[in-house]
Amino acid sequence: PPAAGVLQILSPSANETFYLRQDAPLDLQQIILRANKDVEWFMDDVQVGSGENIFIQPILGNHRVMAKSADGVEYVTITVVEATPQVAR
């Protein structure tokens, strides 16, 4: 575990893959960004919100998620891909 006071991204995990379903509304497929303290959140260098926990809309592709606080900067890379539809048998 990190030392007390050290900024840590709790979610998403590094290199996590999210599957975007075409049959479900985007607002039901949001990705939670969670840190161990209040931070400013960025995705691909664009600020997307602030706080310990926020939700963002998934966007297809590879993305760098960054949390920034007075204590430093932490980042993870995530991937959002289209889900393959399940074929009923």
PDB file of N, CA and C in Angstrom:
ATOM      1  N   PRO A   1       0.840  -1.210   0.000  1.00  0.00           N
ATOM      2  CA  PRO A   1       0.000   0.000   0.000  1.00  0.00           C
ATOM      3  C   PRO A   1       0.867   1.249   0.000  1.00  0.00           C
ATOM      4  N   PRO A   2       0.351   2.326  -0.572  1.00  0.00           N
ATOM      5  CA  PRO A   2       1.139   3.560  -0.610  1.00  0.00           C
ATOM      6  C   PRO A   2       1.239   4.187   0.773  1.00  0.00           C
ATOM      7  N   ALA A   3       2.242   5.013   0.944  1.00  0.00           N
ATOM      8  CA  ALA A   3       2.404   5.732   2.204  1.00  0.00           C
ATOM      9  C   ALA A   3       1.215   6.669   2.403  1.00  0.00           C
ATOM     10  N   ALA A   4       0.914   6.969   3.648  1.00  0.00           N
ATOM     11  CA  ALA A   4      -0.202   7.870   3.956  1.00  0.00           C
ATOM     12  C   ALA A   4      -0.015   9.194   3.226  1.00  0.00           C
ATOM     13  N   GLY A   5      -1.091   9.686   2.641  1.00  0.00           N
ATOM     14  CA  GLY A   5      -1.036  10.969   1.964  1.00  0.00           C
ATOM     15  C   GLY A   5      -0.603  10.892   0.509  1.00  0.00           C
ATOM     16  N   VAL A   6      -0.148   9.718   0.052  1.00  0.00           N
ATOM     17  CA  VAL A   6       0.293   9.581  -1.332  1.00  0.00           C
ATOM     18  C   VAL A   6      -0.923   9.352  -2.221  1.00  0.00           C
ATOM     19  N   LEU A   7      -1.012  10.127  -3.291  1.00  0.00           N
ATOM     20  CA  LEU A   7      -2.118  10.014  -4.218  1.00  0.00           C
ATOM     21  C   LEU A   7      -2.136   8.643  -4.879  1.00  0.00           C
ATOM     22  N   GLN A   8      -3.325   8.032  -4.944  1.00  0.00           N
ATOM     23  CA  GLN A   8      -3.465   6.730  -5.599  1.00  0.00           C
ATOM     24  C   GLN A   8      -4.790   6.668  -6.361  1.00  0.00           C
ATOM     25  N   ILE A   9      -4.739   6.205  -7.609  1.00  0.00           N
ATOM     26  CA  ILE A   9      -5.955   5.921  -8.373  1.00  0.00           C
ATOM     27  C   ILE A   9      -6.421   4.537  -7.954  1.00  0.00           C
ATOM     28  N   LEU A  10      -7.643   4.459  -7.445  1.00  0.00           N
ATOM     29  CA  LEU A  10      -8.206   3.186  -7.002  1.00  0.00           C
ATOM     30  C   LEU A  10      -8.960   2.482  -8.128  1.00  0.00           C
ATOM     31  N   SER A  11      -9.511   3.255  -9.052  1.00  0.00           N
ATOM     32  CA  SER A  11     -10.238   2.703 -10.187  1.00  0.00           C
ATOM     33  C   SER A  11     -10.249   3.755 -11.287  1.00  0.00           C
ATOM     34  N   PRO A  12      -9.992   3.387 -12.513  1.00  0.00           N
ATOM     35  CA  PRO A  12      -9.807   2.042 -13.048  1.00  0.00           C
ATOM     36  C   PRO A  12      -8.397   1.527 -12.788  1.00  0.00           C
ATOM     37  N   SER A  13      -8.226   0.224 -12.998  1.00  0.00           N
ATOM     38  CA  SER A  13      -6.916  -0.404 -12.877  1.00  0.00           C
ATOM     39  C   SER A  13      -6.071  -0.073 -14.100  1.00  0.00           C
ATOM     40  N   ALA A  14      -4.766  -0.118 -13.947  1.00  0.00           N
ATOM     41  CA  ALA A  14      -3.870   0.111 -15.081  1.00  0.00           C
ATOM     42  C   ALA A  14      -4.145  -0.925 -16.167  1.00  0.00           C
ATOM     43  N   ASN A  15      -4.228  -0.448 -17.402  1.00  0.00           N
ATOM     44  CA  ASN A  15      -4.450  -1.288 -18.578  1.00  0.00           C
ATOM     45  C   ASN A  15      -5.784  -2.021 -18.574  1.00  0.00           C
ATOM     46  N   GLU A  16      -6.770  -1.493 -17.851  1.00  0.00           N
ATOM     47  CA  GLU A  16      -8.093  -2.121 -17.820  1.00  0.00           C
ATOM     48  C   GLU A  16      -8.804  -1.904 -19.157  1.00  0.00           C
ATOM     49  N   THR A  17      -9.561  -2.919 -19.577  1.00  0.00           N
ATOM     50  CA  THR A  17     -10.345  -2.836 -20.812  1.00  0.00           C
ATOM     51  C   THR A  17     -11.826  -2.774 -20.457  1.00  0.00           C
ATOM     52  N   PHE A  18     -12.527  -1.832 -21.079  1.00  0.00           N
ATOM     53  CA  PHE A  18     -13.968  -1.679 -20.907  1.00  0.00           C
ATOM     54  C   PHE A  18     -14.638  -2.022 -22.229  1.00  0.00           C
ATOM     55  N   TYR A  19     -15.785  -2.695 -22.145  1.00  0.00           N
ATOM     56  CA  TYR A  19     -16.503  -3.133 -23.343  1.00  0.00           C
ATOM     57  C   TYR A  19     -17.763  -2.298 -23.514  1.00  0.00           C
ATOM     58  N   LEU A  20     -17.838  -1.594 -24.632  1.00  0.00           N
ATOM     59  CA  LEU A  20     -18.955  -0.708 -24.929  1.00  0.00           C
ATOM     60  C   LEU A  20     -20.024  -1.497 -25.679  1.00  0.00           C
ATOM     61  N   ARG A  21     -21.211  -1.605 -25.099  1.00  0.00           N
ATOM     62  CA  ARG A  21     -22.300  -2.359 -25.714  1.00  0.00           C
ATOM     63  C   ARG A  21     -23.149  -1.430 -26.575  1.00  0.00           C
ATOM     64  N   GLN A  22     -23.447  -1.874 -27.778  1.00  0.00           N
ATOM     65  CA  GLN A  22     -24.278  -1.083 -28.676  1.00  0.00           C
ATOM     66  C   GLN A  22     -25.759  -1.152 -28.295  1.00  0.00           C
ATOM     67  N   ASP A  23     -26.148  -2.167 -27.527  1.00  0.00           N
ATOM     68  CA  ASP A  23     -27.563  -2.372 -27.181  1.00  0.00           C
ATOM     69  C   ASP A  23     -27.937  -1.762 -25.827  1.00  0.00           C
ATOM     70  N   ALA A  24     -27.051  -0.970 -25.243  1.00  0.00           N
ATOM     71  CA  ALA A  24     -27.341  -0.344 -23.949  1.00  0.00           C
ATOM     72  C   ALA A  24     -27.025   1.146 -24.034  1.00  0.00           C
ATOM     73  N   PRO A  25     -27.848   1.980 -23.380  1.00  0.00           N
ATOM     74  CA  PRO A  25     -27.595   3.427 -23.405  1.00  0.00           C
ATOM     75  C   PRO A  25     -26.233   3.777 -22.795  1.00  0.00           C
ATOM     76  N   LEU A  26     -25.580   4.790 -23.370  1.00  0.00           N
ATOM     77  CA  LEU A  26     -24.265   5.213 -22.871  1.00  0.00           C
ATOM     78  C   LEU A  26     -24.303   5.616 -21.404  1.00  0.00           C
ATOM     79  N   ASP A  27     -25.404   6.261 -20.973  1.00  0.00           N
ATOM     80  CA  ASP A  27     -25.440   6.729 -19.578  1.00  0.00           C
ATOM     81  C   ASP A  27     -25.516   5.569 -18.582  1.00  0.00           C
ATOM     82  N   LEU A  28     -25.771   4.343 -19.071  1.00  0.00           N
ATOM     83  CA  LEU A  28     -25.754   3.170 -18.197  1.00  0.00           C
ATOM     84  C   LEU A  28     -24.411   2.434 -18.259  1.00  0.00           C
ATOM     85  N   GLN A  29     -23.474   2.962 -19.042  1.00  0.00           N
ATOM     86  CA  GLN A  29     -22.180   2.311 -19.227  1.00  0.00           C
ATOM     87  C   GLN A  29     -21.021   3.207 -18.788  1.00  0.00           C
ATOM     88  N   GLN A  30     -21.305   4.140 -17.898  1.00  0.00           N
ATOM     89  CA  GLN A  30     -20.266   5.078 -17.485  1.00  0.00           C
ATOM     90  C   GLN A  30     -19.146   4.370 -16.730  1.00  0.00           C
ATOM     91  N   ILE A  31     -17.970   4.963 -16.784  1.00  0.00           N
ATOM     92  CA  ILE A  31     -16.785   4.440 -16.112  1.00  0.00           C
ATOM     93  C   ILE A  31     -16.543   5.296 -14.871  1.00  0.00           C
ATOM     94  N   ILE A  32     -16.355   4.634 -13.726  1.00  0.00           N
ATOM     95  CA  ILE A  32     -16.081   5.379 -12.498  1.00  0.00           C
ATOM     96  C   ILE A  32     -14.575   5.615 -12.374  1.00  0.00           C
ATOM     97  N   LEU A  33     -14.239   6.846 -12.041  1.00  0.00           N
ATOM     98  CA  LEU A  33     -12.861   7.203 -11.715  1.00  0.00           C
ATOM     99  C   LEU A  33     -12.841   7.426 -10.212  1.00  0.00           C
ATOM    100  N   ARG A  34     -11.965   6.706  -9.511  1.00  0.00           N
ATOM    101  CA  ARG A  34     -11.947   6.764  -8.052  1.00  0.00           C
ATOM    102  C   ARG A  34     -10.506   6.922  -7.572  1.00  0.00           C
ATOM    103  N   ALA A  35     -10.306   7.867  -6.660  1.00  0.00           N
ATOM    104  CA  ALA A  35      -8.984   8.086  -6.050  1.00  0.00           C
ATOM    105  C   ALA A  35      -9.129   8.052  -4.533  1.00  0.00           C
ATOM    106  N   ASN A  36      -8.006   8.045  -3.848  1.00  0.00           N
ATOM    107  CA  ASN A  36      -8.034   8.011  -2.389  1.00  0.00           C
ATOM    108  C   ASN A  36      -8.104   9.402  -1.758  1.00  0.00           C
ATOM    109  N   LYS A  37      -8.296  10.433  -2.593  1.00  0.00           N
ATOM    110  CA  LYS A  37      -8.443  11.808  -2.095  1.00  0.00           C
ATOM    111  C   LYS A  37      -9.061  12.663  -3.191  1.00  0.00           C
ATOM    112  N   ASP A  38      -9.433  13.894  -2.871  1.00  0.00           N
ATOM    113  CA  ASP A  38      -9.973  14.812  -3.882  1.00  0.00           C
ATOM    114  C   ASP A  38      -8.893  15.143  -4.901  1.00  0.00           C
ATOM    115  N   VAL A  39      -9.235  15.013  -6.173  1.00  0.00           N
ATOM    116  CA  VAL A  39      -8.287  15.262  -7.256  1.00  0.00           C
ATOM    117  C   VAL A  39      -9.000  15.964  -8.405  1.00  0.00           C
ATOM    118  N   GLU A  40      -8.224  16.460  -9.333  1.00  0.00           N
ATOM    119  CA  GLU A  40      -8.734  16.898 -10.618  1.00  0.00           C
ATOM    120  C   GLU A  40      -8.482  15.728 -11.565  1.00  0.00           C
ATOM    121  N   TRP A  41      -9.502  15.362 -12.342  1.00  0.00           N
ATOM    122  CA  TRP A  41      -9.409  14.223 -13.263  1.00  0.00           C
ATOM    123  C   TRP A  41      -9.233  14.713 -14.689  1.00  0.00           C
ATOM    124  N   PHE A  42      -8.374  14.037 -15.426  1.00  0.00           N
ATOM    125  CA  PHE A  42      -8.136  14.348 -16.838  1.00  0.00           C
ATOM    126  C   PHE A  42      -8.188  13.056 -17.647  1.00  0.00           C
ATOM    127  N   MET A  43      -8.720  13.144 -18.852  1.00  0.00           N
ATOM    128  CA  MET A  43      -8.629  12.032 -19.790  1.00  0.00           C
ATOM    129  C   MET A  43      -8.006  12.582 -21.056  1.00  0.00           C
ATOM    130  N   ASP A  44      -6.891  12.014 -21.444  1.00  0.00           N
ATOM    131  CA  ASP A  44      -6.152  12.489 -22.622  1.00  0.00           C
ATOM    132  C   ASP A  44      -5.865  13.987 -22.524  1.00  0.00           C
ATOM    133  N   ASP A  45      -5.452  14.426 -21.336  1.00  0.00           N
ATOM    134  CA  ASP A  45      -5.061  15.816 -21.053  1.00  0.00           C
ATOM    135  C   ASP A  45      -6.210  16.823 -21.077  1.00  0.00           C
ATOM    136  N   VAL A  46      -7.457  16.344 -21.069  1.00  0.00           N
ATOM    137  CA  VAL A  46      -8.629  17.226 -21.003  1.00  0.00           C
ATOM    138  C   VAL A  46      -9.298  16.995 -19.645  1.00  0.00           C
ATOM    139  N   GLN A  47      -9.511  18.082 -18.887  1.00  0.00           N
ATOM    140  CA  GLN A  47     -10.134  17.923 -17.573  1.00  0.00           C
ATOM    141  C   GLN A  47     -11.573  17.444 -17.729  1.00  0.00           C
ATOM    142  N   VAL A  48     -11.918  16.383 -16.965  1.00  0.00           N
ATOM    143  CA  VAL A  48     -13.261  15.797 -17.056  1.00  0.00           C
ATOM    144  C   VAL A  48     -14.030  15.910 -15.743  1.00  0.00           C
ATOM    145  N   GLY A  49     -13.389  16.448 -14.701  1.00  0.00           N
ATOM    146  CA  GLY A  49     -14.110  16.624 -13.445  1.00  0.00           C
ATOM    147  C   GLY A  49     -13.162  16.681 -12.269  1.00  0.00           C
ATOM    148  N   SER A  50     -13.755  16.769 -11.072  1.00  0.00           N
ATOM    149  CA  SER A  50     -12.946  16.787  -9.857  1.00  0.00           C
ATOM    150  C   SER A  50     -13.707  16.104  -8.730  1.00  0.00           C
ATOM    151  N   GLY A  51     -12.954  15.607  -7.760  1.00  0.00           N
ATOM    152  CA  GLY A  51     -13.521  14.901  -6.615  1.00  0.00           C
ATOM    153  C   GLY A  51     -12.861  13.545  -6.449  1.00  0.00           C
ATOM    154  N   GLU A  52     -13.242  12.838  -5.381  1.00  0.00           N
ATOM    155  CA  GLU A  52     -12.682  11.495  -5.174  1.00  0.00           C
ATOM    156  C   GLU A  52     -13.262  10.508  -6.172  1.00  0.00           C
ATOM    157  N   ASN A  53     -14.556  10.649  -6.497  1.00  0.00           N
ATOM    158  CA  ASN A  53     -15.240   9.732  -7.401  1.00  0.00           C
ATOM    159  C   ASN A  53     -16.023  10.529  -8.436  1.00  0.00           C
ATOM    160  N   ILE A  54     -15.808  10.220  -9.702  1.00  0.00           N
ATOM    161  CA  ILE A  54     -16.630  10.810 -10.758  1.00  0.00           C
ATOM    162  C   ILE A  54     -16.922   9.728 -11.794  1.00  0.00           C
ATOM    163  N   PHE A  55     -17.931   9.982 -12.625  1.00  0.00           N
ATOM    164  CA  PHE A  55     -18.275   9.072 -13.712  1.00  0.00           C
ATOM    165  C   PHE A  55     -18.016   9.770 -15.033  1.00  0.00           C
ATOM    166  N   ILE A  56     -17.489   9.011 -16.005  1.00  0.00           N
ATOM    167  CA  ILE A  56     -17.258   9.560 -17.342  1.00  0.00           C
ATOM    168  C   ILE A  56     -17.900   8.658 -18.383  1.00  0.00           C
ATOM    169  N   GLN A  57     -18.244   9.256 -19.518  1.00  0.00           N
ATOM    170  CA  GLN A  57     -18.791   8.488 -20.635  1.00  0.00           C
ATOM    171  C   GLN A  57     -17.656   7.726 -21.311  1.00  0.00           C
ATOM    172  N   PRO A  58     -17.888   6.465 -21.672  1.00  0.00           N
ATOM    173  CA  PRO A  58     -16.853   5.719 -22.379  1.00  0.00           C
ATOM    174  C   PRO A  58     -16.701   6.213 -23.815  1.00  0.00           C
ATOM    175  N   ILE A  59     -15.463   6.287 -24.283  1.00  0.00           N
ATOM    176  CA  ILE A  59     -15.154   6.679 -25.659  1.00  0.00           C
ATOM    177  C   ILE A  59     -14.229   5.606 -26.211  1.00  0.00           C
ATOM    178  N   LEU A  60     -14.555   5.087 -27.388  1.00  0.00           N
ATOM    179  CA  LEU A  60     -13.744   4.025 -27.978  1.00  0.00           C
ATOM    180  C   LEU A  60     -12.294   4.456 -28.128  1.00  0.00           C
ATOM    181  N   GLY A  61     -11.372   3.541 -27.833  1.00  0.00           N
ATOM    182  CA  GLY A  61      -9.949   3.807 -28.029  1.00  0.00           C
ATOM    183  C   GLY A  61      -9.133   3.623 -26.766  1.00  0.00           C
ATOM    184  N   ASN A  62      -7.856   3.960 -26.877  1.00  0.00           N
ATOM    185  CA  ASN A  62      -6.920   3.925 -25.745  1.00  0.00           C
ATOM    186  C   ASN A  62      -6.873   5.318 -25.126  1.00  0.00           C
ATOM    187  N   HIS A  63      -6.909   5.371 -23.804  1.00  0.00           N
ATOM    188  CA  HIS A  63      -6.950   6.667 -23.123  1.00  0.00           C
ATOM    189  C   HIS A  63      -6.023   6.681 -21.919  1.00  0.00           C
ATOM    190  N   ARG A  64      -5.468   7.860 -21.653  1.00  0.00           N
ATOM    191  CA  ARG A  64      -4.660   8.072 -20.452  1.00  0.00           C
ATOM    192  C   ARG A  64      -5.535   8.831 -19.464  1.00  0.00           C
ATOM    193  N   VAL A  65      -5.780   8.210 -18.319  1.00  0.00           N
ATOM    194  CA  VAL A  65      -6.574   8.818 -17.247  1.00  0.00           C
ATOM    195  C   VAL A  65      -5.594   9.308 -16.189  1.00  0.00           C
ATOM    196  N   MET A  66      -5.721  10.582 -15.830  1.00  0.00           N
ATOM    197  CA  MET A  66      -4.786  11.176 -14.887  1.00  0.00           C
ATOM    198  C   MET A  66      -5.530  11.805 -13.716  1.00  0.00           C
ATOM    199  N   ALA A  67      -5.003  11.591 -12.514  1.00  0.00           N
ATOM    200  CA  ALA A  67      -5.503  12.239 -11.295  1.00  0.00           C
ATOM    201  C   ALA A  67      -4.413  13.184 -10.815  1.00  0.00           C
ATOM    202  N   LYS A  68      -4.809  14.418 -10.502  1.00  0.00           N
ATOM    203  CA  LYS A  68      -3.831  15.433 -10.097  1.00  0.00           C
ATOM    204  C   LYS A  68      -4.307  16.085  -8.803  1.00  0.00           C
ATOM    205  N   SER A  69      -3.382  16.160  -7.830  1.00  0.00           N
ATOM    206  CA  SER A  69      -3.679  16.836  -6.569  1.00  0.00           C
ATOM    207  C   SER A  69      -2.440  17.621  -6.160  1.00  0.00           C
ATOM    208  N   ALA A  70      -2.547  18.305  -5.026  1.00  0.00           N
ATOM    209  CA  ALA A  70      -1.391  19.046  -4.522  1.00  0.00           C
ATOM    210  C   ALA A  70      -0.244  18.105  -4.188  1.00  0.00           C
ATOM    211  N   ASP A  71      -0.560  16.826  -3.971  1.00  0.00           N
ATOM    212  CA  ASP A  71       0.453  15.829  -3.609  1.00  0.00           C
ATOM    213  C   ASP A  71       1.145  15.202  -4.807  1.00  0.00           C
ATOM    214  N   GLY A  72       0.647  15.463  -6.007  1.00  0.00           N
ATOM    215  CA  GLY A  72       1.295  14.871  -7.174  1.00  0.00           C
ATOM    216  C   GLY A  72       0.319  14.464  -8.254  1.00  0.00           C
ATOM    217  N   VAL A  73       0.817  13.628  -9.139  1.00  0.00           N
ATOM    218  CA  VAL A  73       0.062  13.181 -10.311  1.00  0.00           C
ATOM    219  C   VAL A  73       0.195  11.666 -10.407  1.00  0.00           C
ATOM    220  N   GLU A  74      -0.903  11.016 -10.737  1.00  0.00           N
ATOM    221  CA  GLU A  74      -0.921   9.567 -10.951  1.00  0.00           C
ATOM    222  C   GLU A  74      -1.716   9.328 -12.219  1.00  0.00           C
ATOM    223  N   TYR A  75      -1.323   8.339 -13.007  1.00  0.00           N
ATOM    224  CA  TYR A  75      -2.115   8.061 -14.197  1.00  0.00           C
ATOM    225  C   TYR A  75      -2.131   6.583 -14.523  1.00  0.00           C
ATOM    226  N   VAL A  76      -3.178   6.180 -15.252  1.00  0.00           N
ATOM    227  CA  VAL A  76      -3.322   4.817 -15.764  1.00  0.00           C
ATOM    228  C   VAL A  76      -3.784   4.916 -17.212  1.00  0.00           C
ATOM    229  N   THR A  77      -3.539   3.859 -17.958  1.00  0.00           N
ATOM    230  CA  THR A  77      -4.022   3.774 -19.333  1.00  0.00           C
ATOM    231  C   THR A  77      -5.172   2.780 -19.364  1.00  0.00           C
ATOM    232  N   ILE A  78      -6.259   3.144 -20.060  1.00  0.00           N
ATOM    233  CA  ILE A  78      -7.401   2.240 -20.220  1.00  0.00           C
ATOM    234  C   ILE A  78      -7.716   2.104 -21.705  1.00  0.00           C
ATOM    235  N   THR A  79      -8.473   1.072 -22.033  1.00  0.00           N
ATOM    236  CA  THR A  79      -8.912   0.835 -23.402  1.00  0.00           C
ATOM    237  C   THR A  79     -10.415   0.600 -23.389  1.00  0.00           C
ATOM    238  N   VAL A  80     -11.116   1.241 -24.330  1.00  0.00           N
ATOM    239  CA  VAL A  80     -12.548   1.012 -24.504  1.00  0.00           C
ATOM    240  C   VAL A  80     -12.742   0.421 -25.897  1.00  0.00           C
ATOM    241  N   VAL A  81     -13.353  -0.755 -25.959  1.00  0.00           N
ATOM    242  CA  VAL A  81     -13.584  -1.440 -27.231  1.00  0.00           C
ATOM    243  C   VAL A  81     -15.066  -1.777 -27.364  1.00  0.00           C
ATOM    244  N   GLU A  82     -15.496  -2.015 -28.593  1.00  0.00           N
ATOM    245  CA  GLU A  82     -16.877  -2.437 -28.807  1.00  0.00           C
ATOM    246  C   GLU A  82     -17.030  -3.873 -28.352  1.00  0.00           C
ATOM    247  N   ALA A  83     -18.093  -4.138 -27.619  1.00  0.00           N
ATOM    248  CA  ALA A  83     -18.373  -5.501 -27.183  1.00  0.00           C
ATOM    249  C   ALA A  83     -18.845  -6.308 -28.382  1.00  0.00           C
ATOM    250  N   THR A  84     -18.447  -7.548 -28.424  1.00  0.00           N
ATOM    251  CA  THR A  84     -18.922  -8.450 -29.476  1.00  0.00           C
ATOM    252  C   THR A  84     -20.289  -8.968 -29.050  1.00  0.00           C
ATOM    253  N   PRO A  85     -21.314  -8.776 -29.901  1.00  0.00           N
ATOM    254  CA  PRO A  85     -22.650  -9.246 -29.520  1.00  0.00           C
ATOM    255  C   PRO A  85     -22.654 -10.763 -29.299  1.00  0.00           C
ATOM    256  N   GLN A  86     -23.353 -11.172 -28.277  1.00  0.00           N
ATOM    257  CA  GLN A  86     -23.499 -12.605 -28.000  1.00  0.00           C
ATOM    258  C   GLN A  86     -24.577 -13.163 -28.918  1.00  0.00           C
ATOM    259  N   VAL A  87     -24.261 -14.251 -29.563  1.00  0.00           N
ATOM    260  CA  VAL A  87     -25.206 -14.863 -30.494  1.00  0.00           C
ATOM    261  C   VAL A  87     -25.995 -15.925 -29.746  1.00  0.00           C
ATOM    262  N   ALA A  88     -27.333 -15.803 -29.765  1.00  0.00           N
ATOM    263  CA  ALA A  88     -28.178 -16.801 -29.109  1.00  0.00           C
ATOM    264  C   ALA A  88     -28.110 -18.111 -29.902  1.00  0.00           C
ATOM    265  N   ARG A  89     -28.034 -19.195 -29.165  1.00  0.00           N
ATOM    266  CA  ARG A  89     -27.953 -20.508 -29.842  1.00  0.00           C
ATOM    267  C   ARG A  89     -29.214 -21.295 -29.578  1.00  0.00           C
TER     268      ARG A  89
END
